PDB file of C-alpha atoms in Angstrom:
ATOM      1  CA  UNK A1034       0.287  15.264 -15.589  1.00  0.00           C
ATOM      2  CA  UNK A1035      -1.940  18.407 -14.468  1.00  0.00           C
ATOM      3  CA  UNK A1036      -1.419  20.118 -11.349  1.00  0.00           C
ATOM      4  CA  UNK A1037      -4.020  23.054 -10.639  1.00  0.00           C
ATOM      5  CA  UNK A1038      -4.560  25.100  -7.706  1.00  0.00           C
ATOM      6  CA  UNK A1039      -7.032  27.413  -6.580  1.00  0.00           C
ATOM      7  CA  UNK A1040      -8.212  30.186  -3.858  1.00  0.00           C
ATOM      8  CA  UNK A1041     -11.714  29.882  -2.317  1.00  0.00           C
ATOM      9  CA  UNK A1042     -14.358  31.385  -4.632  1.00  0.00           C
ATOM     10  CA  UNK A1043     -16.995  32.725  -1.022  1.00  0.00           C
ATOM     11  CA  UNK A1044     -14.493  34.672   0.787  1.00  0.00           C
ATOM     12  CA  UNK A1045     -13.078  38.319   0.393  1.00  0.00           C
ATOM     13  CA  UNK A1046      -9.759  37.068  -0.054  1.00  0.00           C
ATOM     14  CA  UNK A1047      -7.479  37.561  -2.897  1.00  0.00           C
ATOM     15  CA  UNK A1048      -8.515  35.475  -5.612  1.00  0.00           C
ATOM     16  CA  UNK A1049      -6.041  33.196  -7.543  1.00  0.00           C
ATOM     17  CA  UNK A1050      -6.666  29.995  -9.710  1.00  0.00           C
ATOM     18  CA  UNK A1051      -4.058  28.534 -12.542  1.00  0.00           C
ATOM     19  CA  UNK A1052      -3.241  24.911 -13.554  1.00  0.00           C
ATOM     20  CA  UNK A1053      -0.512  23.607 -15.648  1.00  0.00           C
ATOM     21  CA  UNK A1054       0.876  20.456 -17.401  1.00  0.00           C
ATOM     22  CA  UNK A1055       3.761  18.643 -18.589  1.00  0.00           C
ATOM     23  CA  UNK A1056       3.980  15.461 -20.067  1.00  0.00           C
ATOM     24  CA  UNK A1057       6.058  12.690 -18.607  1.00  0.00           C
ATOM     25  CA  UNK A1058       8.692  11.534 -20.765  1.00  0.00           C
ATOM     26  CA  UNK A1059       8.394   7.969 -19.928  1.00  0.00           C
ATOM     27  CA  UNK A1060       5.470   6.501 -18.184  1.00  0.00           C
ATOM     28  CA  UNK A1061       6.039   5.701 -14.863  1.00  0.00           C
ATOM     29  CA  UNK A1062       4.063   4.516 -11.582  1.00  0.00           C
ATOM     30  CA  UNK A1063       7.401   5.339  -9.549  1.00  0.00           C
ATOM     31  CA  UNK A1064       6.431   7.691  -7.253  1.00  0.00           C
ATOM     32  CA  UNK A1065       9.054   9.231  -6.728  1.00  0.00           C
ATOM     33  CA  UNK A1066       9.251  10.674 -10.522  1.00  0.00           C
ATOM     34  CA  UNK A1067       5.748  11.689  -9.938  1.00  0.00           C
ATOM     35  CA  UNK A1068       6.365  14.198  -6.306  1.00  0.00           C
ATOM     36  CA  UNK A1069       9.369  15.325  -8.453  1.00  0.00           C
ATOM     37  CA  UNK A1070       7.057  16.256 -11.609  1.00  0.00           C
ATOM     38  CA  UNK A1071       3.886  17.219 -10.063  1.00  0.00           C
ATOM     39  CA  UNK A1072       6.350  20.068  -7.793  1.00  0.00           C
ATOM     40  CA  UNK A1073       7.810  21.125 -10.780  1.00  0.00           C
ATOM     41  CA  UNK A1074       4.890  21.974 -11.874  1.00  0.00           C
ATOM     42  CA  UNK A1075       3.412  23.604  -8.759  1.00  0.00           C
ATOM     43  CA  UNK A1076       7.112  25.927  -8.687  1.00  0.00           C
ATOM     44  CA  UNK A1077       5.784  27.719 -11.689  1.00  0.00           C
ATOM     45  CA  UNK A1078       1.953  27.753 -10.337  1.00  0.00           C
ATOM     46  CA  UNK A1079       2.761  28.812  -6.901  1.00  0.00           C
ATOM     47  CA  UNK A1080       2.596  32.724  -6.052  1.00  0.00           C
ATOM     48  CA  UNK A1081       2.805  33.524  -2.509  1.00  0.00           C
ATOM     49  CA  UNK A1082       0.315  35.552  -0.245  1.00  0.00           C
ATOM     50  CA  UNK A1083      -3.038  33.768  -1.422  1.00  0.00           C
ATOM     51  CA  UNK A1084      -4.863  31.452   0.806  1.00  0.00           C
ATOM     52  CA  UNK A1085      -5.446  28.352  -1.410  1.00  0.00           C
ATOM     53  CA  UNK A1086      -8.427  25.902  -0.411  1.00  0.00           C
ATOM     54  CA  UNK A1087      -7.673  23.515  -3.347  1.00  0.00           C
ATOM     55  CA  UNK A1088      -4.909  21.903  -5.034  1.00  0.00           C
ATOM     56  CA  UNK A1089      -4.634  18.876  -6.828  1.00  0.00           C
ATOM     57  CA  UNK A1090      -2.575  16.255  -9.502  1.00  0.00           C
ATOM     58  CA  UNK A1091      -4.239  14.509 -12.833  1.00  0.00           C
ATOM     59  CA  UNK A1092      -2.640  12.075 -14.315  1.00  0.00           C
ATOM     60  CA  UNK A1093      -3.509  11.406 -17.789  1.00  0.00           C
ATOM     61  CA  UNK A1094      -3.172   8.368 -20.703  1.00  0.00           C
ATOM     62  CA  UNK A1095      -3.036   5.774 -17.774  1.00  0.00           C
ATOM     63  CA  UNK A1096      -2.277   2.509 -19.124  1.00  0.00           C
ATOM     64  CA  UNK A1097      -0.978  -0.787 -17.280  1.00  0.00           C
ATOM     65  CA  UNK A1098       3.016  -1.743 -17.402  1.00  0.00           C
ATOM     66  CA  UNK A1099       2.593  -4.867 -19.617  1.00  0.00           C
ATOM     67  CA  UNK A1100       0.599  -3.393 -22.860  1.00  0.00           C
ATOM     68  CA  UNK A1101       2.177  -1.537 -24.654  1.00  0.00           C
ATOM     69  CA  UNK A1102       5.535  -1.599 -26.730  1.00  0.00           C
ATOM     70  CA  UNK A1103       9.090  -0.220 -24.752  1.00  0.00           C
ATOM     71  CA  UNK A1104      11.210   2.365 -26.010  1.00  0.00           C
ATOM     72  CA  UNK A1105      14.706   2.247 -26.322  1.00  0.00           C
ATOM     73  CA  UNK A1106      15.278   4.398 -23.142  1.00  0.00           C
ATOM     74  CA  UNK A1107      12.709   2.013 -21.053  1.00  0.00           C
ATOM     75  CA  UNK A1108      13.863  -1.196 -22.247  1.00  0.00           C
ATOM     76  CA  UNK A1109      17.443   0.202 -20.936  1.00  0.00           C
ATOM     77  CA  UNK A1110      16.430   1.447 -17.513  1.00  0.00           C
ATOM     78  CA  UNK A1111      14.786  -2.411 -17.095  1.00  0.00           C
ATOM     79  CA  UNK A1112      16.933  -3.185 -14.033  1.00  0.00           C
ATOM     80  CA  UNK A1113      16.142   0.107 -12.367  1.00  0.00           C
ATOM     81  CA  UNK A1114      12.702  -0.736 -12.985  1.00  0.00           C
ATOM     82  CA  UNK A1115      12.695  -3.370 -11.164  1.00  0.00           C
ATOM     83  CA  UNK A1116      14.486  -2.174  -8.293  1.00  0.00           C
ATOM     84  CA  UNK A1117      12.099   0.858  -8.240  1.00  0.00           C
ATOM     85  CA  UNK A1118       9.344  -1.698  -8.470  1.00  0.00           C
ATOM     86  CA  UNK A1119      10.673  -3.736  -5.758  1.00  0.00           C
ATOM     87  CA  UNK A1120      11.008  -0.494  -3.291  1.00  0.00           C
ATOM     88  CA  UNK A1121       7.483   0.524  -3.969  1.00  0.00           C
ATOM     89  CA  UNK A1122       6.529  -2.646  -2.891  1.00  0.00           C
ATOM     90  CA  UNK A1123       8.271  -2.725   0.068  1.00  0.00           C
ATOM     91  CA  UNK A1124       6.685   0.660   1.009  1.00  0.00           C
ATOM     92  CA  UNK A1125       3.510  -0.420   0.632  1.00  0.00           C
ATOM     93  CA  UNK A1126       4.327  -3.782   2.377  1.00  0.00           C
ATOM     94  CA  UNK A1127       5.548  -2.166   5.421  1.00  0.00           C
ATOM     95  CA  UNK A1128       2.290   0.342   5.653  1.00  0.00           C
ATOM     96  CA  UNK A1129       0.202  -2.301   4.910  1.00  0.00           C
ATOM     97  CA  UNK A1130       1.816  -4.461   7.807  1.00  0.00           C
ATOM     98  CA  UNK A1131       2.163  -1.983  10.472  1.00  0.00           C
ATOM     99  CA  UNK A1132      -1.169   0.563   9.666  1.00  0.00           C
ATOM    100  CA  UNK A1133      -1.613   4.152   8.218  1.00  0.00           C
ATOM    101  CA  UNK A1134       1.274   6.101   6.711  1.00  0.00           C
ATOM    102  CA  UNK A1135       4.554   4.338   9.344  1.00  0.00           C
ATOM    103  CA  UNK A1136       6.333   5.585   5.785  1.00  0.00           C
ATOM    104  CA  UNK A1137       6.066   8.185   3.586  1.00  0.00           C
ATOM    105  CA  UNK A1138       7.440  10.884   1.296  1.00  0.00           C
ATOM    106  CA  UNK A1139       9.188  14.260   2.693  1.00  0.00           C
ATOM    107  CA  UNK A1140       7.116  16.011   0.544  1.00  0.00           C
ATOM    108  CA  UNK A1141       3.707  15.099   2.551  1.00  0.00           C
ATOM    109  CA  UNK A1142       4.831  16.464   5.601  1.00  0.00           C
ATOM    110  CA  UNK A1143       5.559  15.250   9.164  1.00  0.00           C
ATOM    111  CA  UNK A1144       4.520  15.385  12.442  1.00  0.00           C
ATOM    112  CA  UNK A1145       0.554  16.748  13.602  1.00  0.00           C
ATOM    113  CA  UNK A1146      -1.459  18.552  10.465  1.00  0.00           C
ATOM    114  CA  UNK A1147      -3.577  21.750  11.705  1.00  0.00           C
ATOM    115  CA  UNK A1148      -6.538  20.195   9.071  1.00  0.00           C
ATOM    116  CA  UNK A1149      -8.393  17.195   8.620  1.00  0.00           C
ATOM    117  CA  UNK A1150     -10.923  16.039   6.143  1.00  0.00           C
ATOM    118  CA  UNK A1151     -14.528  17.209   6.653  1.00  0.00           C
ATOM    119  CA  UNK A1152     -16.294  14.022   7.162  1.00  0.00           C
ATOM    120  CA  UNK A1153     -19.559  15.146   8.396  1.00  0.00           C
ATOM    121  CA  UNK A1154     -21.836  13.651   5.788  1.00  0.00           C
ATOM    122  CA  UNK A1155     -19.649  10.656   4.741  1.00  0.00           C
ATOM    123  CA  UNK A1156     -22.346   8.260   2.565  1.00  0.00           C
ATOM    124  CA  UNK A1157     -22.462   4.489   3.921  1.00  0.00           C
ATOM    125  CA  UNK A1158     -20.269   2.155   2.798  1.00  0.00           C
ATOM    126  CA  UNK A1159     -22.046  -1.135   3.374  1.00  0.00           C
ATOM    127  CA  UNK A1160     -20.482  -2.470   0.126  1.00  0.00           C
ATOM    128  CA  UNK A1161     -17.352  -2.170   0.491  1.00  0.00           C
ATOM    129  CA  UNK A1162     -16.785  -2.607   4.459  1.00  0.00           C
ATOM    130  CA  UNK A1163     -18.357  -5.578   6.387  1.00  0.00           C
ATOM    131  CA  UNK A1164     -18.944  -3.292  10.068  1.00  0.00           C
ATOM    132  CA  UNK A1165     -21.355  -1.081   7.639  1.00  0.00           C
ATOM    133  CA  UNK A1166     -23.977  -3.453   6.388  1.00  0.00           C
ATOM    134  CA  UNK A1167     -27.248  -2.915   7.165  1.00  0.00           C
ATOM    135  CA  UNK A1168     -28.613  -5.428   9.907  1.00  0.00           C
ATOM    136  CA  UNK A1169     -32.271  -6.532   9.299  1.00  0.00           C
ATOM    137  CA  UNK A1170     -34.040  -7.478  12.450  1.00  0.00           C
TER     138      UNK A1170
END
């Protein structure tokens, strides 16, 4: 996992940018694991005062659950697997059922946001969402 941050490049503002990794010890999808990691990293990255426009997380060597051999340490943590599995699911269940973000992490934040995405030049997506195709008359 990579987490790199960044301050904007056009401004007279202090200028910062750094990144660092470490590698997971066991793969995971658990999300959990992954907040905990990628703010690990972002302790050591983090210096205060700067007025960061970008930060982001790369994850790395992706590979799905059911190809690859186990270690000894995975095969052992099976039934917490599956009850991390199972609560994952359930988030997503439960957003998926009720709209938007009902749940969520701590770590995203609560309550109103002061910024929102730029969305001014958005590109169609007629192929991917039905309202957006193109109607020939």
């Amino acid at each position: 996992m990579q987490v790199f941050l960044s301050t904007a490049r056009h401004t007279d503002d202090p200028q910062y940018t750094n990144s660092g990794c470490l590698p997971l010890e066991i793969p995971t999808d658990y999300t959990p694991v992954l907040l905990a990691r990628a703010n690990t990293i972002l302790q050591t990255l983090f210096r205060p005062g700067y007025k960061y426009q970008k930060i982001g997380v790369l994850l790395f060597d992706l590979m799905q659950r059911d190809h690859r051999q186990l270690t000894l340490a995975e095969y052992e943590m099976t039934e917490m697997t599956d009850r991390r599995t199972n609560l994952m699911q359930a988030l997503d269940n439960i957003n998926t059922r009720y709209g938007g973000k009902v749940l969520h992490f701590a770590g995203s934040g609560t309550g109103k946001k002061a910024w929102h995405i730029r969305q001014r030049h958005l590109s169609q997506r007629f192929t991917t969402a039905w309202n957006e195709l193109p109607v020939v008359h």
